[in-house]
Amino acid sequence: MLILSIETSCDETAVAIIEANEKTPTSFKTLASVVSSQVELHAEWGGVVPNLAAREHLKNILPVLERTIKKAKIKLADIDLIAVTAGPGLIPALLLGVNSAKALAYFYQKPLVGVHHVAGHILSAFSDNEFNFRVKKSDFPLLTLTVSGGHTQLIYTDQPFNYKIIGETQDDAAGEAFDKVAKILGLGYPGGPIISKLADKYIKENNIDLVELDTQPNDTSVKKFFPRPMINKPNFDFSFSGLKTAVLYYCQQNNLTSNKATQSLPERTSLSEVQGKNEGFYKAHKSTPSKTEVSDEEIRQMNIAQVAFEFQEAVVDVLITKTIRALKKYPSQTVSLSGGVAANTRLRSKLENAVKQQNLQFKVPPLSLTGDNATMIAVAGYYQYLYHKQNNTLNIPQNNWQTLDAQADLKLSPQKINIENY
Ligand code: KG4
Ligand code: ZN
């Protein structure tokens, strides 16, 4: 079965063609996947501008579609199913993808399914490095940490695909926090990859022993450089806005903010959440050169790198502590990580170690499938199709081009289906 998929929920115009081999267990082969990123365009504005994103999708969708078909060496008429991200996302951006998919479904008279963007991210973790997917019943129950620019959710899937959101962010998404902290430090957009690189450099230059750091007893009463919001709360929700503010105050106190970031930021009120002016600098790592050997600007850059590292440690700490704690209430066979922030090397390796210590299977997408792409939407589209098929709802009006709607706040609903017992 050939599946064509379209993803335009944010700032990536993506099209993929995959082949589903419906033997058991079902496997998927990616024939072609093209992603056209608008990152450079939005970088100028420090974030995604919905109407600009829609304009770019309009410009890009046909060239991206053409390239994908050419790469896959197929004809559009050979496609068996069309899948498109129906939500959640930016509505002007989603509309471009949904309307393009509807036009194709109408013209070629193919079944069309709307896919939940996060269902795609969850399935991205089932890809190997050659972009072949295999989903086995024995991989479930599955606990997924989805962390991106728009989402931070812990999702428990006891059986395919009975999704249950067991925790989510109460304010900023993890990726959004990375982006905002990068903005405070004047590092550019998107902030996640920049902070991550800077933190890696800091780890290397200061010979930080991560194994030692991670094997220290996790005494949550010991004050950390930056706060770990909600880490001790018994629920599985997250909050990153207080952490971002703590970083902001710390940077303001230590002259580390970019001018742009401070212009519209609130008055400094309290420093109670942070460790205090300059207290953390140079303390932890004796190898840091003294002030006489380096210029003030070099010191400032080192301090910025330390903020990047300490902020990343705080985010990763909260995400992993809550994920591992959730396993007690939601025993799982597999833990997976997905979404744009899953590209973060520290988060990937620390979570992998923590999961393996529990003797569980760990799944994470290859780096190129952590961000938004259409391959994951095609795989999720296949299971959406199967759900309708098993419930005899494939031909009801909701599933064809006439009534499929883009929905900015589409909810992830449980869709139990039978997959073979492998
Ligand atoms: O999944 P994605 O491409 O788009 C959304 O659905 O939001 O995620 C984008 C987010 C951005 O906030 C970006 O800064 C973050 O993922 N990100 C990272 C890294 N790479 C991308 N965050 C932390 N570390 C990274 N290496
Ligand atoms: Zn995404």
Short mmCIF file of N, CA and C and ligand atoms in Angstrom, two decimals, residues 117 121 148 372 376, ligand 2:
data_model
loop_
_atom_site.label_atom_id
_atom_site.label_comp_id
_atom_site.label_asym_id
_atom_site.label_seq_id
_atom_site.Cartn_x
_atom_site.Cartn_y
_atom_site.Cartn_z
N HIS A 117 -0.99 15.60 14.73
CA HIS A 117 0.45 15.84 14.61
C HIS A 117 1.27 15.06 15.66
N HIS A 121 4.45 12.31 15.76
CA HIS A 121 5.69 12.35 16.56
C HIS A 121 5.89 11.05 17.34
N SER A 148 8.46 19.33 21.99
CA SER A 148 8.73 20.10 20.77
C SER A 148 8.52 21.58 21.05
N ASP A 372 9.71 18.28 12.60
CA ASP A 372 8.52 17.99 11.80
C ASP A 372 8.89 17.41 10.44
N MET A 376 6.49 10.56 9.37
CA MET A 376 5.76 10.14 10.58
C MET A 376 4.25 10.31 10.39
ZN ZN B 2 6.11 18.86 15.76
#
